[in-house]
Tab-separated table of C-alpha atoms in Angstrom:
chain	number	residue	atom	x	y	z
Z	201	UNK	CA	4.729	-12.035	31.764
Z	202	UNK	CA	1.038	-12.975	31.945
Z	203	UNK	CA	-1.760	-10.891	31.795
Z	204	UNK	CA	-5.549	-10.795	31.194
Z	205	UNK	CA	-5.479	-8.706	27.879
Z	206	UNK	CA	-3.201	-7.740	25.474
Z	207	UNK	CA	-3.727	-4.873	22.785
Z	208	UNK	CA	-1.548	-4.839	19.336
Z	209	UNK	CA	-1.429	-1.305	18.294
Z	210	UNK	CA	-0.829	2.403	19.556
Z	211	UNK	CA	-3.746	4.415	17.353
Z	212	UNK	CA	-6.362	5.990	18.561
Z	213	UNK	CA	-8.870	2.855	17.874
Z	214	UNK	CA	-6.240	0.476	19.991
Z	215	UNK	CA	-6.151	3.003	22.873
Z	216	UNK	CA	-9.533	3.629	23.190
Z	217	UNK	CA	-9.963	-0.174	23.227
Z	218	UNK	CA	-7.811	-0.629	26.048
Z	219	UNK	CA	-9.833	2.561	28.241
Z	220	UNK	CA	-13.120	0.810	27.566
Z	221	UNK	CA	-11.560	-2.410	29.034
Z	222	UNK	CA	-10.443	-1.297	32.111
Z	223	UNK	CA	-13.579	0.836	32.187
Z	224	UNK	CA	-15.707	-2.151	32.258
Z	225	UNK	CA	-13.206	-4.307	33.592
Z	226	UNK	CA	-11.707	-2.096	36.438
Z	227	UNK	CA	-8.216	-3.870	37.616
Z	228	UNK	CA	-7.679	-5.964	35.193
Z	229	UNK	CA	-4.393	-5.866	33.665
Z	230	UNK	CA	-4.206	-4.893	29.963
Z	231	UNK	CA	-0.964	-4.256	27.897
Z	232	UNK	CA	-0.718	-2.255	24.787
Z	233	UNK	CA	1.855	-2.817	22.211
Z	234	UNK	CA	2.900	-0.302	19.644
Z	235	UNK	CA	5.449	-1.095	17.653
Z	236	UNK	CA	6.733	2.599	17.232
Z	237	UNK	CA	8.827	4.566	19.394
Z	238	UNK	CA	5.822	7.522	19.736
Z	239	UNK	CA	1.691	6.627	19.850
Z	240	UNK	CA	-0.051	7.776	16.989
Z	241	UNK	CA	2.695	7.686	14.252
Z	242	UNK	CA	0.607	6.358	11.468
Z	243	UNK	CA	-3.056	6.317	10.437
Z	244	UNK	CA	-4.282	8.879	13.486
Z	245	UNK	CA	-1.629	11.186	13.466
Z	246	UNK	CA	-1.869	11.678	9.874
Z	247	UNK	CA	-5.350	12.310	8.821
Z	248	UNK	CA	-6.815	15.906	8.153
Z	249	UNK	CA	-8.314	16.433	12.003
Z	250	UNK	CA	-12.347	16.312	11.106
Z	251	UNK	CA	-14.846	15.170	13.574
Z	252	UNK	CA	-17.122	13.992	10.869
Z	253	UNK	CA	-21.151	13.852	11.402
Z	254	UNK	CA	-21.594	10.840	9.119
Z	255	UNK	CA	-23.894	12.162	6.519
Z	256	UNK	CA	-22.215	9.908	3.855
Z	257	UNK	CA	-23.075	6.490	5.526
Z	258	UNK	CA	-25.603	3.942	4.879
Z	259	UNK	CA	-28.364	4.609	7.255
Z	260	UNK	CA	-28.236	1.036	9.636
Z	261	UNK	CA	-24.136	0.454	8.515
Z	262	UNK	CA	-21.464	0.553	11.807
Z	263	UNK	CA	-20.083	3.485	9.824
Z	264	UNK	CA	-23.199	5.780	9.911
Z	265	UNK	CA	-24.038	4.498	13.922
Z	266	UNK	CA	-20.627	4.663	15.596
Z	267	UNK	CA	-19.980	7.634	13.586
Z	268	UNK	CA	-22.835	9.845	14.897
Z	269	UNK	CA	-22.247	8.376	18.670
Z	270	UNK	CA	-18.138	9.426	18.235
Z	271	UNK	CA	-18.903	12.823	17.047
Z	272	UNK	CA	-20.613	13.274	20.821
Z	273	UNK	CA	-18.186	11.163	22.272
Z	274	UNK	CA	-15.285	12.981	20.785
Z	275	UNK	CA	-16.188	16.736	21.921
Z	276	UNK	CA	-17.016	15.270	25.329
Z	277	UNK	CA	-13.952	13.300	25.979
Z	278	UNK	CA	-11.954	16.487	24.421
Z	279	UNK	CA	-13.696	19.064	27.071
Z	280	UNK	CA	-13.211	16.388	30.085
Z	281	UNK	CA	-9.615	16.486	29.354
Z	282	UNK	CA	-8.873	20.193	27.860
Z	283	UNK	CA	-7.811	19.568	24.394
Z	284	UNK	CA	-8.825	22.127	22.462
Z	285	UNK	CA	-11.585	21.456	19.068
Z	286	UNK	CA	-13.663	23.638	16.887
Z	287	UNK	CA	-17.008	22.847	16.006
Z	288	UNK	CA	-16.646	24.939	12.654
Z	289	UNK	CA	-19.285	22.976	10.201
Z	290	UNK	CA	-18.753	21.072	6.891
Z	291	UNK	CA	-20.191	22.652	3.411
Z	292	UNK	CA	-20.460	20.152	0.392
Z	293	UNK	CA	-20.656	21.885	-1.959
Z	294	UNK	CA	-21.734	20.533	-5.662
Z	295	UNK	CA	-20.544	22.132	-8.625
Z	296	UNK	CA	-22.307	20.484	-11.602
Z	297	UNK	CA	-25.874	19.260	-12.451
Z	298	UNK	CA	-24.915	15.821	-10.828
Z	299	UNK	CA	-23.678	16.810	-7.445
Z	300	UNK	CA	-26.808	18.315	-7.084
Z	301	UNK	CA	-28.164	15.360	-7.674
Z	302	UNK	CA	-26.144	13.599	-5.143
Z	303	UNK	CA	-26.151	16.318	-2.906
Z	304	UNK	CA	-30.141	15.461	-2.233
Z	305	UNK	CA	-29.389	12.138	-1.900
Z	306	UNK	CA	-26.598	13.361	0.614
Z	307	UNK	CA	-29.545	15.184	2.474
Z	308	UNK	CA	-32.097	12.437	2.166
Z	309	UNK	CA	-29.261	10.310	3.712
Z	310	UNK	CA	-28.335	12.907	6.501
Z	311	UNK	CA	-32.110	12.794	7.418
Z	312	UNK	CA	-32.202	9.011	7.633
Z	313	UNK	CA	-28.994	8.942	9.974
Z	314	UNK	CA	-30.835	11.780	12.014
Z	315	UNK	CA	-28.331	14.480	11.352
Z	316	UNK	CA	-28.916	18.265	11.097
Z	317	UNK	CA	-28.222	19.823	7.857
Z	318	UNK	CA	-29.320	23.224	6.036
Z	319	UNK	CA	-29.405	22.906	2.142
Z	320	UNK	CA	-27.930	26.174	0.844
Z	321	UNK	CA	-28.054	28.295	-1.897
Z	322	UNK	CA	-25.434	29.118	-4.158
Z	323	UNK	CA	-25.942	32.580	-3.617
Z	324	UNK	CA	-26.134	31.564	0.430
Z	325	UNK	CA	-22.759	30.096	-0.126
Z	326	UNK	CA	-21.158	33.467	-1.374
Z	327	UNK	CA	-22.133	35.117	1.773
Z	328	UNK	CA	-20.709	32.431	3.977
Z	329	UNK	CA	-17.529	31.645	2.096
Z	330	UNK	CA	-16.371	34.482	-0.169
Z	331	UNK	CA	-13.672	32.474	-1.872
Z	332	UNK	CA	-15.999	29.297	-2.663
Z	333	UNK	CA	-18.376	28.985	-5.809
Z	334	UNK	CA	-20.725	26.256	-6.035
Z	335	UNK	CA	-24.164	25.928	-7.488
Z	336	UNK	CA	-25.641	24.661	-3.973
Z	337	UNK	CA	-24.214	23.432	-0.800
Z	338	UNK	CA	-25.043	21.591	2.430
Z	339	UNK	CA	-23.573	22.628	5.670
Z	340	UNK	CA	-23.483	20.138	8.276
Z	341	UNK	CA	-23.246	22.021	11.452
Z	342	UNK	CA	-21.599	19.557	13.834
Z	343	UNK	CA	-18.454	18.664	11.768
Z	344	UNK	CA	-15.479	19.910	14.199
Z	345	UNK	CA	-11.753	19.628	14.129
Z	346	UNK	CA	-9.275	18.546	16.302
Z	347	UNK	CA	-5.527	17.506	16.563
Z	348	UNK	CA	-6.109	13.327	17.037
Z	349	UNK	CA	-2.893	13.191	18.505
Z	350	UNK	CA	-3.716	15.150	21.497
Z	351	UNK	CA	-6.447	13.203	21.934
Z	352	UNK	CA	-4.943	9.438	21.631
Z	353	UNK	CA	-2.417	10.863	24.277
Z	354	UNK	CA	-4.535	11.735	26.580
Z	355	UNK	CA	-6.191	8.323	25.944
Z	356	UNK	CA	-3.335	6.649	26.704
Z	357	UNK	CA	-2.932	8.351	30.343
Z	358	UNK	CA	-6.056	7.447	31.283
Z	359	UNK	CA	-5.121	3.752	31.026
Z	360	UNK	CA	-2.219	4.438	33.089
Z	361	UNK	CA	-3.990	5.777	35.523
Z	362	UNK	CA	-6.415	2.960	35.476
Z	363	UNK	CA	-3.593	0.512	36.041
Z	364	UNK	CA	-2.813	-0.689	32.246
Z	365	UNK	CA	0.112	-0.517	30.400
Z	366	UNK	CA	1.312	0.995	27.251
Z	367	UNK	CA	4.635	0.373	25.613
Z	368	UNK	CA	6.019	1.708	22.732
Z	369	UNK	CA	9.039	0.404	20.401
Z	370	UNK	CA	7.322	-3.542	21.105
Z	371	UNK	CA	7.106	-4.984	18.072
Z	372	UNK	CA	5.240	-8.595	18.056
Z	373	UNK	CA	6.867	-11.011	16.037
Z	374	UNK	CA	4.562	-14.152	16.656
Z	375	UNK	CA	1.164	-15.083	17.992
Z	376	UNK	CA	0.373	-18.498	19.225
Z	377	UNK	CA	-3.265	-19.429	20.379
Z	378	UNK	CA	-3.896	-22.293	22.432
Z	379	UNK	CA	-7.056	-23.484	24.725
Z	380	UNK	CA	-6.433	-21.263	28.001
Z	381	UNK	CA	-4.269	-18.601	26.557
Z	382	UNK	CA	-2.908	-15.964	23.467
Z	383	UNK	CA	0.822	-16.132	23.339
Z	384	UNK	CA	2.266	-13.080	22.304
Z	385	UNK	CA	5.363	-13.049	20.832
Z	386	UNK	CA	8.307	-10.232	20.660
Z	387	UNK	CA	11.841	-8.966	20.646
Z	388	UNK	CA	11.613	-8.173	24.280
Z	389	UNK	CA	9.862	-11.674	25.373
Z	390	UNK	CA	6.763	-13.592	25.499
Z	391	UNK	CA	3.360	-12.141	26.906
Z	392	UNK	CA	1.186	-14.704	27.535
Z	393	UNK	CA	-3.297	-13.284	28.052
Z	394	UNK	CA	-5.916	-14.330	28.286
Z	395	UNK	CA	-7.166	-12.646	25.069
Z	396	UNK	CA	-5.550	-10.706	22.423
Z	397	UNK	CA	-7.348	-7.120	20.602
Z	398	UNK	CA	-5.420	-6.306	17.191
Z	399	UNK	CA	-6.191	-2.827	16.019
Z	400	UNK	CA	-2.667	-3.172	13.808
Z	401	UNK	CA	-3.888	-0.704	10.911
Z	402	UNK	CA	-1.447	-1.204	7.995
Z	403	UNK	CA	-0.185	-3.967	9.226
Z	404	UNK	CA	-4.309	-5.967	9.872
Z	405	UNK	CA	-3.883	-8.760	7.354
Z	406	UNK	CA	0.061	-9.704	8.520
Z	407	UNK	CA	-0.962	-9.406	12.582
Z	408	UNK	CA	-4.273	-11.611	11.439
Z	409	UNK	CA	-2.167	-14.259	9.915
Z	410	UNK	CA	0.138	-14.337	12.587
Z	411	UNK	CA	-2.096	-15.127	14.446
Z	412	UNK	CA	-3.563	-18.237	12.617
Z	413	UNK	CA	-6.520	-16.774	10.467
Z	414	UNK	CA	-7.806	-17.409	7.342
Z	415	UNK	CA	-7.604	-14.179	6.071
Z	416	UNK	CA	-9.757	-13.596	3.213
Z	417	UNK	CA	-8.561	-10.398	2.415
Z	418	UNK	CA	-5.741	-7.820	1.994
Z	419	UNK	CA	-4.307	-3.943	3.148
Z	420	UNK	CA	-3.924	-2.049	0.289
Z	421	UNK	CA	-2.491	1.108	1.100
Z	422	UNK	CA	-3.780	4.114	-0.336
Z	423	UNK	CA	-1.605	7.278	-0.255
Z	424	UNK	CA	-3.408	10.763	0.523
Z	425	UNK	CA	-1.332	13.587	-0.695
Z	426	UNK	CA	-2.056	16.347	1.095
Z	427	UNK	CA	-0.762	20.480	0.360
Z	428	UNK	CA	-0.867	23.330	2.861
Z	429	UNK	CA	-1.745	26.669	2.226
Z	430	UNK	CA	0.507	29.346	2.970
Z	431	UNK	CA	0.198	32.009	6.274
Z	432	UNK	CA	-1.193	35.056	4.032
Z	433	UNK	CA	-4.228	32.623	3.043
Z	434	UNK	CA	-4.968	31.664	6.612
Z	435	UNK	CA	-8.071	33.042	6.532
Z	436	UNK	CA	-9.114	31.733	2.912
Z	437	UNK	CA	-12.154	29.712	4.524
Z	438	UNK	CA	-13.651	29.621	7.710
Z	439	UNK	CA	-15.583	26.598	7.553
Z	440	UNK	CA	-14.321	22.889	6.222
Z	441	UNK	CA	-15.111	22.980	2.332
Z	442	UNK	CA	-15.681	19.527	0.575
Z	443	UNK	CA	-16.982	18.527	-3.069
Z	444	UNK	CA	-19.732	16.142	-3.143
Z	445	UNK	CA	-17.762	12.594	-2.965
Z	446	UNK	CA	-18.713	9.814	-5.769
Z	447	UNK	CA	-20.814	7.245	-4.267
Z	448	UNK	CA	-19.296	4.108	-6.087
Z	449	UNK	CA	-16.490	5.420	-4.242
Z	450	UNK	CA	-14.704	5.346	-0.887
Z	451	UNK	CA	-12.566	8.439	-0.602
Z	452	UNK	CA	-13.818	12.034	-0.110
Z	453	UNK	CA	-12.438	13.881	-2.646
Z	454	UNK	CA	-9.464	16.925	-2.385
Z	455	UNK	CA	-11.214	19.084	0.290
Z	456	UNK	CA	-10.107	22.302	2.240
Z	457	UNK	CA	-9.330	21.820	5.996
Z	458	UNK	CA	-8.847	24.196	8.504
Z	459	UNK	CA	-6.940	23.130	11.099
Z	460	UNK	CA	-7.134	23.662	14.950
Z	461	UNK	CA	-3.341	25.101	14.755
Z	462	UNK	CA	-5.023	27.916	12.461
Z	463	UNK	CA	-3.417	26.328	8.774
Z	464	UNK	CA	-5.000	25.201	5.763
Z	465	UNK	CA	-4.786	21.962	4.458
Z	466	UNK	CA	-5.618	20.659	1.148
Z	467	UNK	CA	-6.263	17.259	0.386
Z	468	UNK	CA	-6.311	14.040	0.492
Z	469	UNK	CA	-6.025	12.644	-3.474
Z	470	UNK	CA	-6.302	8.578	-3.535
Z	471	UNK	CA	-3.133	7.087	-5.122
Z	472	UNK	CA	-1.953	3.748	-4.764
Z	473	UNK	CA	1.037	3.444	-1.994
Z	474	UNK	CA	4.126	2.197	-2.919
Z	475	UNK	CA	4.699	1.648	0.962
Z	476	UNK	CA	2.305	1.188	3.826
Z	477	UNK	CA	4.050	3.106	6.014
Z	478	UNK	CA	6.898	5.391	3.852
Z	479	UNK	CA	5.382	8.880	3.813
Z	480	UNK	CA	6.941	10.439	0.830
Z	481	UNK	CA	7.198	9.963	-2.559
Z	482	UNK	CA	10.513	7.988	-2.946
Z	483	UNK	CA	9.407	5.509	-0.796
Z	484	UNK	CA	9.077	1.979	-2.051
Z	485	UNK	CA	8.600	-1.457	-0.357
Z	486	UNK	CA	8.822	-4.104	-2.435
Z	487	UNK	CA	7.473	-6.604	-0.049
Z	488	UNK	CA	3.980	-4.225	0.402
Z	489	UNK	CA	4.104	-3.879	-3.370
Z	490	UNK	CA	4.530	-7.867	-3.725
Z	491	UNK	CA	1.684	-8.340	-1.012
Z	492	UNK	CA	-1.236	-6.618	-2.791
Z	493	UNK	CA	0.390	-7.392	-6.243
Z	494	UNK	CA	-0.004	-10.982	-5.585
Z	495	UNK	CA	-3.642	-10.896	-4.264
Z	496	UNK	CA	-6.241	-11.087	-7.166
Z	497	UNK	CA	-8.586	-8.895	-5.542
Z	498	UNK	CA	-6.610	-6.064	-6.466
Z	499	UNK	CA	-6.164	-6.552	-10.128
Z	500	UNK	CA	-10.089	-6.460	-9.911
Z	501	UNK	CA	-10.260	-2.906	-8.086
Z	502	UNK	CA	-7.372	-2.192	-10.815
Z	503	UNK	CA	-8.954	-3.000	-13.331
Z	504	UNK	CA	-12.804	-1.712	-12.219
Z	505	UNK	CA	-11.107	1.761	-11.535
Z	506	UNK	CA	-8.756	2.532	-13.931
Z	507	UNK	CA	-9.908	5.979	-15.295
Z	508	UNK	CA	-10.262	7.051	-11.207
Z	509	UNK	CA	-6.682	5.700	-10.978
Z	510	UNK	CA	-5.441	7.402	-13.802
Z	511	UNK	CA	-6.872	10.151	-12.960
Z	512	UNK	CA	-5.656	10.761	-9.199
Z	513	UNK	CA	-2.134	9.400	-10.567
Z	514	UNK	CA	-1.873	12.376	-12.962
Z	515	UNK	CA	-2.924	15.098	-10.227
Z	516	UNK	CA	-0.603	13.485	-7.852
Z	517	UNK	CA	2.432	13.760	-10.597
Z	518	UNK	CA	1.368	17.556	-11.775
Z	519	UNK	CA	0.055	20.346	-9.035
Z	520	UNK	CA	-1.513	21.932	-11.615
Z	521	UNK	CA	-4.176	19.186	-11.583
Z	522	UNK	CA	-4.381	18.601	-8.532
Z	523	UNK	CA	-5.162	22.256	-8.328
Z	524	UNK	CA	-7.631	22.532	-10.981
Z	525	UNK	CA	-9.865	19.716	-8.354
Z	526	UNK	CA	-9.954	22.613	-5.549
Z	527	UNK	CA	-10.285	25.251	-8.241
Z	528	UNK	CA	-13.731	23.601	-8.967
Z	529	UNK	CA	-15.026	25.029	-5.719
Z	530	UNK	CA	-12.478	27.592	-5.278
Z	531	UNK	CA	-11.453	29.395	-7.835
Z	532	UNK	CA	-9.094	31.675	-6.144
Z	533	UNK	CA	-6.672	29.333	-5.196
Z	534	UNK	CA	-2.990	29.445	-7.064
Z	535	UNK	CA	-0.285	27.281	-8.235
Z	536	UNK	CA	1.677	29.033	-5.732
Z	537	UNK	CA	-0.458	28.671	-2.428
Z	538	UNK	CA	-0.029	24.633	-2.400
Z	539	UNK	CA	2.888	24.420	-0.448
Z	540	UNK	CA	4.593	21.237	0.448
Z	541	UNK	CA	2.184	18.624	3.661
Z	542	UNK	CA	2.986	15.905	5.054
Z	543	UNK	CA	1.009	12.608	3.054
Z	544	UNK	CA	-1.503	10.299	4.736
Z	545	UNK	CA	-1.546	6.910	4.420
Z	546	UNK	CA	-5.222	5.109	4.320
Z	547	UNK	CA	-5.326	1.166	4.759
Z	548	UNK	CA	-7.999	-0.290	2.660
Z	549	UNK	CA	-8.808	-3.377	3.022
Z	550	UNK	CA	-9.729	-5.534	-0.100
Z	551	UNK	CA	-11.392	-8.881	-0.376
Z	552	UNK	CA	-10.336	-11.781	-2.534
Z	553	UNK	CA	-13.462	-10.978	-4.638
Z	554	UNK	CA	-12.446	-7.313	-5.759
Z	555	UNK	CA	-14.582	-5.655	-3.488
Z	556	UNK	CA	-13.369	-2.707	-1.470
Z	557	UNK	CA	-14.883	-2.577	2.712
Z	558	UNK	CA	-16.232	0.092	2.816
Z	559	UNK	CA	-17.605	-0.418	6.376
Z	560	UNK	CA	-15.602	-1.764	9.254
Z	561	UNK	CA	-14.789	-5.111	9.243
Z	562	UNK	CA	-13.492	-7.937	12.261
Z	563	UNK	CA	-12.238	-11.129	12.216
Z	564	UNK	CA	-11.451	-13.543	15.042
Z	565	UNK	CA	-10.750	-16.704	17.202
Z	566	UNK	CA	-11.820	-18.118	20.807
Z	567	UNK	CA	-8.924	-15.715	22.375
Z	568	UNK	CA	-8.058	-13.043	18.950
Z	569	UNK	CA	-10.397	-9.973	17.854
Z	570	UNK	CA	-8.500	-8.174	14.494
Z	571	UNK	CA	-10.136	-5.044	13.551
Z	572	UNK	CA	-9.700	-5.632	10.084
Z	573	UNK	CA	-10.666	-3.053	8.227
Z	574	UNK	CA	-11.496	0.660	10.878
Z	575	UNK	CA	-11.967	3.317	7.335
Z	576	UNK	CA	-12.489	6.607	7.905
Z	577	UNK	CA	-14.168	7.977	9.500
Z	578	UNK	CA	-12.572	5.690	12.752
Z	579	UNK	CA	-10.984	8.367	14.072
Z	580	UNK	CA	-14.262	9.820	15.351
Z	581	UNK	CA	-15.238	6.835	15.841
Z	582	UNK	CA	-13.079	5.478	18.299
Z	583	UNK	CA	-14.821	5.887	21.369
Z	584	UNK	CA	-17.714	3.553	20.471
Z	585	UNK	CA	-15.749	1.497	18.600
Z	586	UNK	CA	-13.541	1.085	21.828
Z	587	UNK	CA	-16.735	0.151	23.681
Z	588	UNK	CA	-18.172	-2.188	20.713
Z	589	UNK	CA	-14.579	-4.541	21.082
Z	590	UNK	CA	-14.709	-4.172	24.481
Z	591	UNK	CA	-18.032	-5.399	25.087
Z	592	UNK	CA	-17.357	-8.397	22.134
Z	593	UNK	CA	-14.302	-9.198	24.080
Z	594	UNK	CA	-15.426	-9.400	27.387
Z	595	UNK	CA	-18.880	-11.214	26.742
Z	596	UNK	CA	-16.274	-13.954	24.985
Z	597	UNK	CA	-14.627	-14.231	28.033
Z	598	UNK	CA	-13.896	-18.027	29.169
């Protein structure tokens, strides 16, 4: 089969790629591949929901930019198409002499992105959330939630009904690149474009090389443990409550999410997968744990972040740690409302020189774009950076 473009992966950032193609490109014939039987099965459908604002990013960074333009983009696409979101508003809320501290760099940063934020009192805080204790707080007013799912679905019926193709259970085996065309190789055949758009995920570094690149860097996957409150708490929080994240680092912190189903969820930690894509505990891959066990950029992160690691590896082995983190801002909260959630799985890409990307990252050919590295927050992100490939892609064209 031959066609103009193909697209390697069924998330939200790989379906949004192929809409902006055949926005910009109306008729031409685009094919996504997901190698699972269902869209969404991995990084999209297992995040906590958030339409983030993008106070935390580098004023000028892709992050902070396609951040802010997804947050719009995301509530309009979700009210074109009737999937229902909450624009409930984010409080970070700092807890020690230091988070203050950060927490006005958080609002000098929010200023410089052009984001609208309210510093808050601690007293303010007690008469917006009961339940939460902090000694100030800054509520971001846009943050919103969501169910991702919905909205990579719907995503994924508006290429249909623009003429492309999506098709799950494909898994590509091979790609070949030569002067005129990308070769793409599976189990069901050869599909043979014009140009190729990897947004792979967990699997970025593996499509990359099989496709012929250097790659200079490697997925490490990190798992997000996540708890759910039980019914009777439903109603412990009413906005999305965060603590003030460490800035030499690239995870949130264990926050409290309300959901758009009406739960609670708790979470994420940061531990090191044992699997990129085996959700629970007991799973272990030895070939993932070979991969990034090989690579020396990781024994650098290891070794530049071992109390952190220790750390999340303690809370993730004992609730009662992990609890004490949420009992920092919410001191309510008991051993026995962390009931059992569903784990995320975050791919973090690493370079060969220890450093973790912390913004997003691409890598290509003549006829291959990889989205290398697509952090959170890409879920919110997706529309633009749909339109960003797109636009790469098609002013490549030849």
């Amino acid at each position: 089969m031959e066609c103009e473009f193909v697209v390697i992966g069924g998330g939200i950032v790989g379906l949004s790629t192929a809409l902006n193609l055949l926005q910009r490109r109306p008729g031409a014939s685009v094919v996504v591949l997901e190698k699972e039987p269902v869209l969404a099965a991995h990084q999209t459908g297992h995040n906590s929901g958030v339409i983030h604002a993008g106070i935390y990013y580098a004023p000028g960074s892709l992050k902070a930019r396609l951040c802010r333009a997804g947050e719009k983009a995301t509530k309009e696409f979700c009210q074109a198409h009737g999937i229902p979101f909450q624009t409930i508003g984010k409080l970070v809320v700092a807890t020690s002499e230091l988070e203050v501290r950060r927490l006005q760099d958080l609002h000098d940063r929010a200023g410089d992105n052009g984001i609208d934020v309210e510093p808050v009192s601690g007293e303010r805080l007690r008469e917006m959330e009961p339940h939460v204790r902090g000694l100030e707080a800054l509520f971001v007013r846009s943050t919103g939630i969501v169910d991702y799912r919905r909205v990579t679905a719907a995503m994924a019926e508006e290429v249909r009904l623009a003429g492309g193709e999506v098709r799950t259970g494909i898994a590509v085996t091979g790609i070949r690149e030569d002067d005129d065309t990308v070769q793409v190789l599976t189990q069901h055949g050869v599909l043979r474009a014009r140009h190729l758009v990897a947004c792979a995920g967990l699997q970025a570094d593996r499509v990359a090389r099989m496709g012929g690149l250097d790659t200079d860097f490697r997925i490490v996957p990190f798992r997000g443990e996540y708890y759910e409150l039980p019914a009777s708490r439903a109603g412990l929080v009413r906005h999305l409550i965060y603590p003030v994240p460490d800035p030499d680092l690239p995870f949130l912190g264990v926050h409290l999410s309300p959901t758009i189903d009406g739960r609670i969820t708790v979470g994420p930690n940061a531990v090191l997968g044992l699997s990129r894509e085996g959700y629970r505990r007991s799973h272990v891959s030895l070939r993932d744990v070979a991969d990034y066990a090989r690579f020396p950029g990781m024994w650098k992160v290891a070794r530049a972040n071992v109390r952190t690691g220790a750390v999340e590896v303690k809370n993730s082995l004992s609730r009662r740690g992990y609890l004490n983190e949420c009992r920092r801002y919410c001191p309510d909260l008991t051993l026995g409302d962390l009931r059992p959630h569903e784990a995320g799985i975050r791919a973090q890409a690493v370079m060969r020189d220890g450093t973790l990307v912390h913004d997003f990252l691409l890598r290509s050919t003549p006829r291959q774009l990889h989205v290398a590295n697509a952090p959170s927050p890409a879920a919110t992100s997706a529309l633009p950076i749909g339109e960003m490939i797109a636009e790469r892609v098609l002013g490549a064209r030849v």
